[in-house]
């Protein structure tokens, strides 16, 4: 798609420009560090586009590193989905994917180095005692009774921890920093804890695991990361990041910079909540098209270019804000409006019988694939005596504003003839099921000869050749702009977020899936084929409507 051409600028790129100009760095290295404990979401896409985009624009490189220090919550399924999603977004990481667990040996060595320098100690205090000694934001903490244990003893105790001689929770290794620091994360943070867990990369090798804050900065340094970009909640932790790097022997000094997370209206972007939606089956899975996951967006019909464009448009700042869903939808709509071929589908069919069209006959009409782009070519459409039209495109009576089919009035069938409605047939409930009409055979590709003006145009599908299809129409997943702020976000789920309709599409669509993945079903919206399609029934997901219907919310 036509992505914003210019290189974006933001405060992080300005820092990089300065570092390059001042010779602080001669090349740029970034990383994207997901924890493999869930699927990636659109917030991660912001981080991916930032990190990989910088690497691309500065001829640097970007690593993909799985931050896998919490084996209990992690899974290889997530490792695989994350790699797939990053690739789908159009980015390539430098070399092989990396894992923090690749560095467990080195991390352990650095922990020993800190102990040897008198900068770490094994603490046997209970969790509760530790919490009490920690102090609060307004009160300083207190030193642990284990804080002054000799280096010798600490080395022995850490070796015992590592050898599995203590049960989980019995003790932990803490950095010896400052229990009176105004930054809580500097009050002797735990850097290693005991966990008897199977790890998806290292198996049973370890029963002690390094904490995130200790692991992240060292992994950055080992990989030679120059600019370590993360979200604002890690702002305070930057002190600890720098402290660790300063106090270990490593010849690389990465720097951490923080930017604001993406928050998107009417959805949630926290893995904890997304996991809950999946596990409690409020959605059909991680790739449910209503999910804000990359996998969900992909299944919904978003293109990689539209997601990248969205990330460009929202920009990168230090200001927390809530982005409107319509921003995201505008990006895919702009893409598909230009690049999606047109087709016809009827979502809620009633039958139109053309009484003066010879029975048993049919003809082949030609329709352009895009009204403004001849290069997209044309396709053949079968036309015969019976076609499906939308129930909502017909009324027995209506005022002039209704530019569709009305009894005794004329309308044009898109890419075909002008028809006039004569009479209807109804079911027991009084719903119109069939409209009988006559067509003007002299109106194919031209106005009626006698100067009659026919303004309305409706779409249709040939009954004889149309294929049955299910249409899944999606609305916002939550009823409130900020579900995370609710007591229980699950209560704010929109019960009408999925509406299923059964109708007809013109034939042959699965055989000509467009490059952008979606078609514009004329007058209806953008749709892509879903993986639930079978030879008996096609299934289409509505990617996005033709217009911004979000603007109406709150009416
Ligand atoms: P969550 O809170 O959803 O669990 P996380 O931050 O724990 O997210 P990680 O897998 O640790 O998820 O994130 C990998 C990277 O993506 C981190 O650098 C993180 O800052 C970034 N990231 C996560 N969520 C967002 C978001 N909403 N907007 C921008 N960046 C994000
Ligand atoms: Mg995290």
mmCIF file of C-alpha atoms in Angstrom, residues 175 177-178 181-187 189 213-214 217 230-247 254-258 318:
data_model
loop_
_atom_site.group_PDB
_atom_site.id
_atom_site.type_symbol
_atom_site.label_atom_id
_atom_site.label_comp_id
_atom_site.label_asym_id
_atom_site.label_seq_id
_atom_site.Cartn_x
_atom_site.Cartn_y
_atom_site.Cartn_z
ATOM 1 C CA UNK A 175 21.409 -7.023 44.600
ATOM 2 C CA UNK A 177 21.994 -1.379 46.355
ATOM 3 C CA UNK A 178 20.138 1.008 48.648
ATOM 4 C CA UNK A 181 16.375 4.761 47.485
ATOM 5 C CA UNK A 182 13.320 6.764 46.363
ATOM 6 C CA UNK A 183 13.076 4.198 43.556
ATOM 7 C CA UNK A 184 11.534 1.026 44.930
ATOM 8 C CA UNK A 185 13.248 -1.050 42.271
ATOM 9 C CA UNK A 186 16.610 -0.048 43.774
ATOM 10 C CA UNK A 187 15.798 -1.372 47.250
ATOM 11 C CA UNK A 189 15.847 -6.111 44.173
ATOM 12 C CA UNK A 213 15.422 -6.567 35.307
ATOM 13 C CA UNK A 214 18.709 -8.386 35.754
ATOM 14 C CA UNK A 217 20.056 -5.230 30.482
ATOM 15 C CA UNK A 230 10.732 -0.099 26.020
ATOM 16 C CA UNK A 231 7.482 1.270 27.338
ATOM 17 C CA UNK A 232 7.070 3.897 30.038
ATOM 18 C CA UNK A 233 6.326 1.562 32.918
ATOM 19 C CA UNK A 234 10.023 0.677 32.935
ATOM 20 C CA UNK A 235 11.099 4.281 33.476
ATOM 21 C CA UNK A 236 12.127 3.766 37.122
ATOM 22 C CA UNK A 237 13.750 0.456 36.306
ATOM 23 C CA UNK A 238 16.225 2.321 34.122
ATOM 24 C CA UNK A 239 18.191 3.005 37.352
ATOM 25 C CA UNK A 240 18.528 -0.684 37.968
ATOM 26 C CA UNK A 241 19.327 -1.301 34.294
ATOM 27 C CA UNK A 242 22.230 1.142 34.504
ATOM 28 C CA UNK A 243 23.370 -0.106 37.910
ATOM 29 C CA UNK A 244 23.714 -3.683 36.702
ATOM 30 C CA UNK A 245 25.639 -2.689 33.559
ATOM 31 C CA UNK A 246 27.969 -0.457 35.581
ATOM 32 C CA UNK A 247 28.763 -3.149 38.108
ATOM 33 C CA UNK A 254 23.370 -0.066 26.056
ATOM 34 C CA UNK A 255 20.964 2.695 27.021
ATOM 35 C CA UNK A 256 17.293 2.347 27.722
ATOM 36 C CA UNK A 257 14.720 4.811 26.383
ATOM 37 C CA UNK A 258 11.043 4.686 27.146
ATOM 38 C CA UNK A 318 6.232 9.821 25.834
#
